[in-house]
PDB file of C-alpha atoms in Angstrom:
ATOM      1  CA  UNK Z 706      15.569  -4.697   0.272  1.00  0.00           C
ATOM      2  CA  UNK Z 707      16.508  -1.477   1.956  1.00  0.00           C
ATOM      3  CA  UNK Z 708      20.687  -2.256   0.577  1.00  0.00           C
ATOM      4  CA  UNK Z 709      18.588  -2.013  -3.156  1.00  0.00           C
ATOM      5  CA  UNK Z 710      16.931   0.943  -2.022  1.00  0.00           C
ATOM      6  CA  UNK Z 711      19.675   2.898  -0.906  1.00  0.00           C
ATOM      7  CA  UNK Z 712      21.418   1.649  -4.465  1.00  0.00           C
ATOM      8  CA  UNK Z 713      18.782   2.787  -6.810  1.00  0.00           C
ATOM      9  CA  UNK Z 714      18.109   6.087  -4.883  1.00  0.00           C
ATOM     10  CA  UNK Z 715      22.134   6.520  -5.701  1.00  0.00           C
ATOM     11  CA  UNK Z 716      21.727   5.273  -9.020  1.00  0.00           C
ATOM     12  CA  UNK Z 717      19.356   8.432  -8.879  1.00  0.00           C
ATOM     13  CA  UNK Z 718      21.371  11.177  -7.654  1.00  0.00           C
ATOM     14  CA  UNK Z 719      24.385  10.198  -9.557  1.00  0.00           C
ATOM     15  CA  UNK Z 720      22.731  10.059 -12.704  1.00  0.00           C
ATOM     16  CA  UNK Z 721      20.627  13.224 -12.028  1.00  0.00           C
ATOM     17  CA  UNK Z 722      23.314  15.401 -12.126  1.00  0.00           C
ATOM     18  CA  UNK Z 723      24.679  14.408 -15.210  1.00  0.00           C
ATOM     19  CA  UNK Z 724      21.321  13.973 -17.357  1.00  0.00           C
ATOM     20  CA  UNK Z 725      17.996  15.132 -18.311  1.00  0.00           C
ATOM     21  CA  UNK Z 726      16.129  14.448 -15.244  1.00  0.00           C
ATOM     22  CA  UNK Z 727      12.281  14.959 -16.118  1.00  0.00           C
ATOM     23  CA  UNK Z 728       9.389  15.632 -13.327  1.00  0.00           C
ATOM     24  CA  UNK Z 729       5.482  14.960 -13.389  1.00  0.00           C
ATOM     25  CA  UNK Z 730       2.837  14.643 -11.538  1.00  0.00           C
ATOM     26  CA  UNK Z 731       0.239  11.593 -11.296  1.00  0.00           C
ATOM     27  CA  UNK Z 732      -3.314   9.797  -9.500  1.00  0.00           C
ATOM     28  CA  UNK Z 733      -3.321   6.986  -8.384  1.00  0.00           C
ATOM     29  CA  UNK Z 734      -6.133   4.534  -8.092  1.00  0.00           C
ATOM     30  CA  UNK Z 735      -5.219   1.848  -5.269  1.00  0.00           C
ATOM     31  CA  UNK Z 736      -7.263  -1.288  -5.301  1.00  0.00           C
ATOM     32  CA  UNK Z 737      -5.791  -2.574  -1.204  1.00  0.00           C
ATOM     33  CA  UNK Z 738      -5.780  -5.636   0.534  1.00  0.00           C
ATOM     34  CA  UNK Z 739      -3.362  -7.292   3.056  1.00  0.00           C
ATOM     35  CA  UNK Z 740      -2.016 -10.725   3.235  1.00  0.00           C
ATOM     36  CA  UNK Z 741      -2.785 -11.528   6.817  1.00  0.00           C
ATOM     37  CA  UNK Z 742      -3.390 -13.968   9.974  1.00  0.00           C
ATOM     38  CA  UNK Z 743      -4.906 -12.429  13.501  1.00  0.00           C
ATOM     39  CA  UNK Z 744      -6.158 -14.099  16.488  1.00  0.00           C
ATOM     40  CA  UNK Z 745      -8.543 -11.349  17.009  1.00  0.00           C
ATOM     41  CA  UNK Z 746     -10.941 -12.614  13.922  1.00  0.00           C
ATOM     42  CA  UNK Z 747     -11.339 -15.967  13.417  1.00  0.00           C
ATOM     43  CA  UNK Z 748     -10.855 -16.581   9.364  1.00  0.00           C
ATOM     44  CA  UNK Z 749     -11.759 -13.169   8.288  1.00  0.00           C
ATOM     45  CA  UNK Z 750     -13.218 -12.572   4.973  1.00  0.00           C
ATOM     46  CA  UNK Z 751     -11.258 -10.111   3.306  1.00  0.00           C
ATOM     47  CA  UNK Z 752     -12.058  -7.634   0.985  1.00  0.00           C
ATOM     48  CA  UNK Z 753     -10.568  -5.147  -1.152  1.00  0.00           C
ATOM     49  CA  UNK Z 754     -10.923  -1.053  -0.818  1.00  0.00           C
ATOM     50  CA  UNK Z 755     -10.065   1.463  -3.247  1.00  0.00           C
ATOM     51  CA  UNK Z 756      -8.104   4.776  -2.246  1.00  0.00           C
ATOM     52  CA  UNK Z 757      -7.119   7.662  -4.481  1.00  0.00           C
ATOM     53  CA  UNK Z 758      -4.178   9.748  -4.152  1.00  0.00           C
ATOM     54  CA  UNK Z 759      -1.324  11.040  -6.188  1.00  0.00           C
ATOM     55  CA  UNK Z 760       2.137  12.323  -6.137  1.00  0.00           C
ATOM     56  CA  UNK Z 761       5.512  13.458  -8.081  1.00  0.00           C
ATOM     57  CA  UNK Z 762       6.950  11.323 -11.021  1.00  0.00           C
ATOM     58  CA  UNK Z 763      10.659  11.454 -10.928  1.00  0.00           C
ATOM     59  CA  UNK Z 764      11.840  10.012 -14.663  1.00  0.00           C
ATOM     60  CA  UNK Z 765      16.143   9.653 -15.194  1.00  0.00           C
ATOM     61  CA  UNK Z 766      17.461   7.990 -18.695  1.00  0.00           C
ATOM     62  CA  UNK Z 767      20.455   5.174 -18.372  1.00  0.00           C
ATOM     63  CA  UNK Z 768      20.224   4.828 -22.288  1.00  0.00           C
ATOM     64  CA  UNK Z 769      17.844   4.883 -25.073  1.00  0.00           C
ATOM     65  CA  UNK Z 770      16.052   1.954 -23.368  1.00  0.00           C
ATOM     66  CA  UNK Z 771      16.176   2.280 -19.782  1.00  0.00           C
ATOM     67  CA  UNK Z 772      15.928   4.472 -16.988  1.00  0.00           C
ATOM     68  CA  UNK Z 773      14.831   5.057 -13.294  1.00  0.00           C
ATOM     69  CA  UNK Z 774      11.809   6.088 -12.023  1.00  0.00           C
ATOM     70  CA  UNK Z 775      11.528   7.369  -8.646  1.00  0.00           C
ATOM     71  CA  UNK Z 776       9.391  10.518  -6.815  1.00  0.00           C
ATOM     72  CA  UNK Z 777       7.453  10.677  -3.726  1.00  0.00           C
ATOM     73  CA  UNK Z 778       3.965   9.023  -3.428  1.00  0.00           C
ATOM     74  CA  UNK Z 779       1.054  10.001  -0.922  1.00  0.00           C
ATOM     75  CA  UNK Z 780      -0.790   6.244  -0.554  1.00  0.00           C
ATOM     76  CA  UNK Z 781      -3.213   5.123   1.268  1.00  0.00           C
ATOM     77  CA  UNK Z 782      -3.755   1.626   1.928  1.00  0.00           C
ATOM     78  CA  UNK Z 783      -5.940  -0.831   3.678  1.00  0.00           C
ATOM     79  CA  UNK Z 784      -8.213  -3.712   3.765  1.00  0.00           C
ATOM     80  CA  UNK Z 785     -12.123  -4.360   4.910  1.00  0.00           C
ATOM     81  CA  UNK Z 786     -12.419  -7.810   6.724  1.00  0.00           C
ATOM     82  CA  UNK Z 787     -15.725  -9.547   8.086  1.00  0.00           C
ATOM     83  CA  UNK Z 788     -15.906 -12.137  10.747  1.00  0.00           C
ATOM     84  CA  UNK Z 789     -18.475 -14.311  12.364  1.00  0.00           C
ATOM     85  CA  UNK Z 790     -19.010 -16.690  15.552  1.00  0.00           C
ATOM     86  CA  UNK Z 791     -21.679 -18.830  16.047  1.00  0.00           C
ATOM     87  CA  UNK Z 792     -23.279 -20.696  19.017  1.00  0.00           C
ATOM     88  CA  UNK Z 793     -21.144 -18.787  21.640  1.00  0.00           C
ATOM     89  CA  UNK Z 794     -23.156 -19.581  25.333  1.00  0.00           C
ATOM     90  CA  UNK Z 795     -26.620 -19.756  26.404  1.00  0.00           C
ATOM     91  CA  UNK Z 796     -27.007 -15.885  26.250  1.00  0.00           C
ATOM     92  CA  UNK Z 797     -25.237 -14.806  22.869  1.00  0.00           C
ATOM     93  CA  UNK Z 798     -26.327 -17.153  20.271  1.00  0.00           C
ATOM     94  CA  UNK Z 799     -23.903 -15.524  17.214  1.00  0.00           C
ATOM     95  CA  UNK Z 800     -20.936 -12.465  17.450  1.00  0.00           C
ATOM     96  CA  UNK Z 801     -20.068 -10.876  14.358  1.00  0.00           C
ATOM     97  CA  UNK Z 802     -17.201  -8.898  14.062  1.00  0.00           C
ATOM     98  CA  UNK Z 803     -16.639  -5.892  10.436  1.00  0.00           C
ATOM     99  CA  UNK Z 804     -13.228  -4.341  10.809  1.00  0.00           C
ATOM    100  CA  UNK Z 805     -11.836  -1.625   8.291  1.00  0.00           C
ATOM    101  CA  UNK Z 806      -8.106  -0.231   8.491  1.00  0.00           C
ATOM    102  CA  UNK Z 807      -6.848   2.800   6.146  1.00  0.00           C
ATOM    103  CA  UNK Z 808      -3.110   3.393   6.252  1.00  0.00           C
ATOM    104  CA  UNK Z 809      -1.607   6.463   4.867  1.00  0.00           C
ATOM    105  CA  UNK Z 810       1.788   6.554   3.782  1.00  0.00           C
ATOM    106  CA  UNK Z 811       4.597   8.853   2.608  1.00  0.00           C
ATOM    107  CA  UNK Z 812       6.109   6.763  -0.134  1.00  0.00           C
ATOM    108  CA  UNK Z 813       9.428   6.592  -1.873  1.00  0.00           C
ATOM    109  CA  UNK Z 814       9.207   4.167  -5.072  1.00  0.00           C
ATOM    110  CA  UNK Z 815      12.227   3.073  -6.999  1.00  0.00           C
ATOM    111  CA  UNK Z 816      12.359   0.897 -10.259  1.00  0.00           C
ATOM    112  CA  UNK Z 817      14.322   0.417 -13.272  1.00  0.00           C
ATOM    113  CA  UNK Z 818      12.534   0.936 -16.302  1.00  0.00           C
ATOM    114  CA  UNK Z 819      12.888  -0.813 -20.061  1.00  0.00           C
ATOM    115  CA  UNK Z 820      11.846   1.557 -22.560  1.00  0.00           C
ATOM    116  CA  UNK Z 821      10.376   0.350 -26.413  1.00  0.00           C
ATOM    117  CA  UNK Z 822       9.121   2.898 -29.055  1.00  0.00           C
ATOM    118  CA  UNK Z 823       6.416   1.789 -31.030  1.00  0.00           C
ATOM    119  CA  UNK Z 824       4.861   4.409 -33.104  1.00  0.00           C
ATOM    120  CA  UNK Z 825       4.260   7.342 -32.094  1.00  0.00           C
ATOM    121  CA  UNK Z 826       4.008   6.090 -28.084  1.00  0.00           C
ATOM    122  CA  UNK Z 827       6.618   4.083 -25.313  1.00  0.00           C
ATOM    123  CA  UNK Z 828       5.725   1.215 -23.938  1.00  0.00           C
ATOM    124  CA  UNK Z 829       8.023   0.498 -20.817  1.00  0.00           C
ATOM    125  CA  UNK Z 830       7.980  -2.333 -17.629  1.00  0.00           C
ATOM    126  CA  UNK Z 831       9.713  -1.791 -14.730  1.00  0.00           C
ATOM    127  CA  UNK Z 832      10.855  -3.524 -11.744  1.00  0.00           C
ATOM    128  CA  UNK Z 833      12.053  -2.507  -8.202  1.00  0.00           C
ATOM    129  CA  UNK Z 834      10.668  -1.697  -5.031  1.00  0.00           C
ATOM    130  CA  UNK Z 835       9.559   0.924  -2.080  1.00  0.00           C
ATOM    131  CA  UNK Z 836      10.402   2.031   1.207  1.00  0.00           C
ATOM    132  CA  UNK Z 837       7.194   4.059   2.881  1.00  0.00           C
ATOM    133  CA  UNK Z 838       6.526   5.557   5.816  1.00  0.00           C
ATOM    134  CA  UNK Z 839       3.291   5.672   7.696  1.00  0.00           C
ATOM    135  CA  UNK Z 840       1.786   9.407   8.064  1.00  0.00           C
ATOM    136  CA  UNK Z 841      -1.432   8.732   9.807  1.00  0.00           C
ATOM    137  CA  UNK Z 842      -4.310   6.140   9.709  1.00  0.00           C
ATOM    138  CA  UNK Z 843      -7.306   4.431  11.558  1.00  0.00           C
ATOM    139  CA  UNK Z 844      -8.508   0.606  12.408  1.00  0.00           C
ATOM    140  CA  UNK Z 845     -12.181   0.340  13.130  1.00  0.00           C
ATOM    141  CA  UNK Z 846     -13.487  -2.579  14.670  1.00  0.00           C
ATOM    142  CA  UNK Z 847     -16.991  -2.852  14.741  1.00  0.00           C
ATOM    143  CA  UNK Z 848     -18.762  -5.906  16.506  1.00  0.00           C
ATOM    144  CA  UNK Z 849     -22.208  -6.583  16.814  1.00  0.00           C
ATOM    145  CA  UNK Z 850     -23.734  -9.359  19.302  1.00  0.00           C
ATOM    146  CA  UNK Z 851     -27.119 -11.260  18.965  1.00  0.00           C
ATOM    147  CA  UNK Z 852     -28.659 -12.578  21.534  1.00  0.00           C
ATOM    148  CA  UNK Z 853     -30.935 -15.813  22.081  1.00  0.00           C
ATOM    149  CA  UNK Z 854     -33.767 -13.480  23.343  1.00  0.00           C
ATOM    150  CA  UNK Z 855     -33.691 -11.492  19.743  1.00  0.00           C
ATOM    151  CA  UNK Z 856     -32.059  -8.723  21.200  1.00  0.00           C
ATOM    152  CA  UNK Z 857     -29.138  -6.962  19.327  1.00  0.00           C
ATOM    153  CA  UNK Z 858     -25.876  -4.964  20.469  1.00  0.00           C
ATOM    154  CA  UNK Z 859     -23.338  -3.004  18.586  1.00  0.00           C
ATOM    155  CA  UNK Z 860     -19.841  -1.613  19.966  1.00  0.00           C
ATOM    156  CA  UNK Z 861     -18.128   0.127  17.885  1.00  0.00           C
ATOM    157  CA  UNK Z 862     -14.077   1.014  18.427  1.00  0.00           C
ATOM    158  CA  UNK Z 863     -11.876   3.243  16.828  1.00  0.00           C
ATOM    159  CA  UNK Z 864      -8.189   2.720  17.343  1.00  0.00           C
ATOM    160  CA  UNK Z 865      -5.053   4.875  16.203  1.00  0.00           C
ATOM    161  CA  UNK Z 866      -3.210   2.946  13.381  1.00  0.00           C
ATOM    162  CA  UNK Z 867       0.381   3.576  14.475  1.00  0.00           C
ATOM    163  CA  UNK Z 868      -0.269   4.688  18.066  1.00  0.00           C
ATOM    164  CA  UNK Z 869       0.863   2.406  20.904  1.00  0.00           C
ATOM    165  CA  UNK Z 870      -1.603   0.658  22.727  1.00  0.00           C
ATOM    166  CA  UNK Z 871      -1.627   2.740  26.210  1.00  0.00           C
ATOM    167  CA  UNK Z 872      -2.536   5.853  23.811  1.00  0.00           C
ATOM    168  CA  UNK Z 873      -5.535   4.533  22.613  1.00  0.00           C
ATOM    169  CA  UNK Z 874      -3.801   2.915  19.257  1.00  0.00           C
ATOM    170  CA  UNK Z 875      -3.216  -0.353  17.322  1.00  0.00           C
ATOM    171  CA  UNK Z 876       0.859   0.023  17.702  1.00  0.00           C
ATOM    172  CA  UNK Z 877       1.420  -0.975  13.668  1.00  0.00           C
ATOM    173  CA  UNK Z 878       4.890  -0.722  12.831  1.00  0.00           C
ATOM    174  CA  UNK Z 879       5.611   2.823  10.845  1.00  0.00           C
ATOM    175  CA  UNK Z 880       7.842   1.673   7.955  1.00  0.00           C
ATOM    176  CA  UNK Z 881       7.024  -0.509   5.555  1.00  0.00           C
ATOM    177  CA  UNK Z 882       9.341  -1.820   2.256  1.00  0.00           C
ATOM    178  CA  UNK Z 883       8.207  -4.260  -0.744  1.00  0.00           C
ATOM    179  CA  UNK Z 884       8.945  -4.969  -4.401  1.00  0.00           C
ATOM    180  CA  UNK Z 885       6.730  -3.562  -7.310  1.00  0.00           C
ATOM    181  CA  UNK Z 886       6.430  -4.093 -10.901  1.00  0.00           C
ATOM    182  CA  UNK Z 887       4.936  -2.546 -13.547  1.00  0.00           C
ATOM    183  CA  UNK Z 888       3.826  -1.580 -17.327  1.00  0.00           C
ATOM    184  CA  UNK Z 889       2.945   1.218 -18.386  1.00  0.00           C
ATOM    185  CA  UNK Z 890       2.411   3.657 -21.856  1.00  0.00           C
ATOM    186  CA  UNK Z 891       3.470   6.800 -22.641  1.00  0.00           C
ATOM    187  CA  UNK Z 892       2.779   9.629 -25.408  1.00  0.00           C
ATOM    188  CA  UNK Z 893       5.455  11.938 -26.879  1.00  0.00           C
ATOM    189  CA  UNK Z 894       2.935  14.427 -25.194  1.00  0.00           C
ATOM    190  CA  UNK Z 895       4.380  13.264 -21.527  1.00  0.00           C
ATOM    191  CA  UNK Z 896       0.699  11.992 -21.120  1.00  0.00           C
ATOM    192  CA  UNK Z 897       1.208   8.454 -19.318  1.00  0.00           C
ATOM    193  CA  UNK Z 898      -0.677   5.632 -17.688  1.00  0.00           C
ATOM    194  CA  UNK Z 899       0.872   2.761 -15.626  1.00  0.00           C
ATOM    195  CA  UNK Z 900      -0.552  -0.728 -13.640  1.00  0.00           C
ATOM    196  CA  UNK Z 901       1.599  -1.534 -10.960  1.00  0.00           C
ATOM    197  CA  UNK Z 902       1.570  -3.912  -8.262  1.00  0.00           C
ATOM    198  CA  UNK Z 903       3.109  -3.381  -4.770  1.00  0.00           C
ATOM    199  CA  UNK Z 904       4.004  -6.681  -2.925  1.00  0.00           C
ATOM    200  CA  UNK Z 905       4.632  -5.791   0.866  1.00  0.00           C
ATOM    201  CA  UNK Z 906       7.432  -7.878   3.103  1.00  0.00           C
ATOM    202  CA  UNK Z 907       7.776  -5.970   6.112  1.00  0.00           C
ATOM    203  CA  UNK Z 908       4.972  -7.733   8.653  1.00  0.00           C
ATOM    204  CA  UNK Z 909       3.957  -3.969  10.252  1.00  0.00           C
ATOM    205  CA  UNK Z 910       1.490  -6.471  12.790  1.00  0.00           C
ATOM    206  CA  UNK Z 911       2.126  -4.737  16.624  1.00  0.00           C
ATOM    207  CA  UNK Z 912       1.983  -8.207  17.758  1.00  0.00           C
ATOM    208  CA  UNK Z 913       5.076 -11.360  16.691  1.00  0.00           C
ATOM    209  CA  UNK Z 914       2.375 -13.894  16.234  1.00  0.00           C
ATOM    210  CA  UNK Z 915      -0.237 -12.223  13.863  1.00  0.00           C
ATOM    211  CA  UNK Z 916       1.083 -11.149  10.141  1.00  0.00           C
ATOM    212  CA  UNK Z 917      -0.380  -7.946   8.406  1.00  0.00           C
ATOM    213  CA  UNK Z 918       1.765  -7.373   4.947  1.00  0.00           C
ATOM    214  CA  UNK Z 919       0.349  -4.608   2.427  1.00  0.00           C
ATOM    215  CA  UNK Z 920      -0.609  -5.590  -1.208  1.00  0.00           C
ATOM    216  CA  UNK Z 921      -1.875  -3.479  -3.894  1.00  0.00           C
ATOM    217  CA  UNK Z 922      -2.634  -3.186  -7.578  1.00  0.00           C
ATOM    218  CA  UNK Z 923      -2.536   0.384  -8.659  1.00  0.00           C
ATOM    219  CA  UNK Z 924      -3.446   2.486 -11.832  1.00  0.00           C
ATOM    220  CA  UNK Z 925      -1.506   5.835 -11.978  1.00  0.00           C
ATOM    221  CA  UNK Z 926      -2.290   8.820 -14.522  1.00  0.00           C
ATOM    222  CA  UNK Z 927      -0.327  11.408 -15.234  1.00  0.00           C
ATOM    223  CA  UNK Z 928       1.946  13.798 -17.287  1.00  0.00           C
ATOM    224  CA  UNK Z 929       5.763  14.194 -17.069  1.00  0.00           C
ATOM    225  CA  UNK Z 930       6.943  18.252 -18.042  1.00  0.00           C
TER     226      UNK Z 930
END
């Protein structure tokens, strides 16, 4: 994935200096989740958070019909996920256990795009991937114990996402890659909208036995100059 990268990013350059390259700007709407497996909760319910954020549209024609599409994305990312043990000993009759992450990444997307006029608009789908680099972020883990007596306690800890673990953080793994695909619409204005979804395969988990891979279905907005 990173060999594809590095191609399409020279694909870029090369072709940048010999065509029209066009810029924009764009929001994003990121529905997040994770595909994941932890020790720490047992079989979490996950569930999906939205982030917005934006960034630049890089656009650079092959041909009539295709192109690449790059720029530079601010993303955040995450997932919400709710555990529960029952029956635990004679003092704690249930634990529950809400955790929320938010990631926030510099990212670099990269696709080749297949252009068709219709009208008086483009329709286009592309294909390729991302490399992206975590900026910042949190985990929260929030866990509440109920006792047999009725009696109720909540501990609530906030961890660095990226930070190791002997500076008060959850040691995920900065850099993360992935394939995308999209469709998308666009007006003879520059006026564009796009659905994309971002399949993560780097497994950013601190630890070798748990799995935490980023997935996310995005809508961007935008206009291209």
């Amino acid at each position: 994935m990173k060999k594809i990268l590095l191609l399409l990013a020279s694909v870029v350059l090369y072709n940048a200096a010999s065509a029209q390259v066009k810029v924009g700007v764009q929001g994003i709407a990121n529905l997040s989740s994770a595909d994941l497996d932890t020790e720490e909760m047992l079989n979490p319910t996950k569930n999906q958070k939205l982030f917005f954020s934006g960034g630049i549209v890089v656009e650079v024609p092959i041909n009539t019909s295709f192109g690449i599409r790059s720029g530079v994305d601010f993303l955040s990312k995450g997932v919400g996920l709710n555990s529960s043990v029952g029956e635990v000993d004679g003092e704690i009759s249930s634990l529950s256990f809400e955790s929320d992450v938010k990631l926030n990444y510099l990212q670099l997307p990269v696709q080749v795009v297949y252009n068709i006029p219709v009208k008086s608009v483009q329709l286009n789908a592309g294909l390729g991937g991302y490399a992206a680099y975590g900026v910042s972020g949190k985990l929260q883990l929030e866990t509440t114990t109920t006792f047999t007596d009725g009696g109720k306690g909540v501990e609530v800890e906030e961890l660095d996402a990226f930070k190791k673990e002997e500076d008060g953080g959850a040691e995920l793994q900065r850099f993360d890659f992935g394939v995308n695909a999209s469709i998308g619409i666009k007006a003879r204005s520059g006026l564009f909208a796009n659905i994309s979804y971002q399949l993560g395969l780097t497994n950013i988990a601190a630890e070798q036995d748990s799995k935490y891979k980023n997935r996310g279905l995005q809508l961007a907005i935008g206009f291209i100059f």
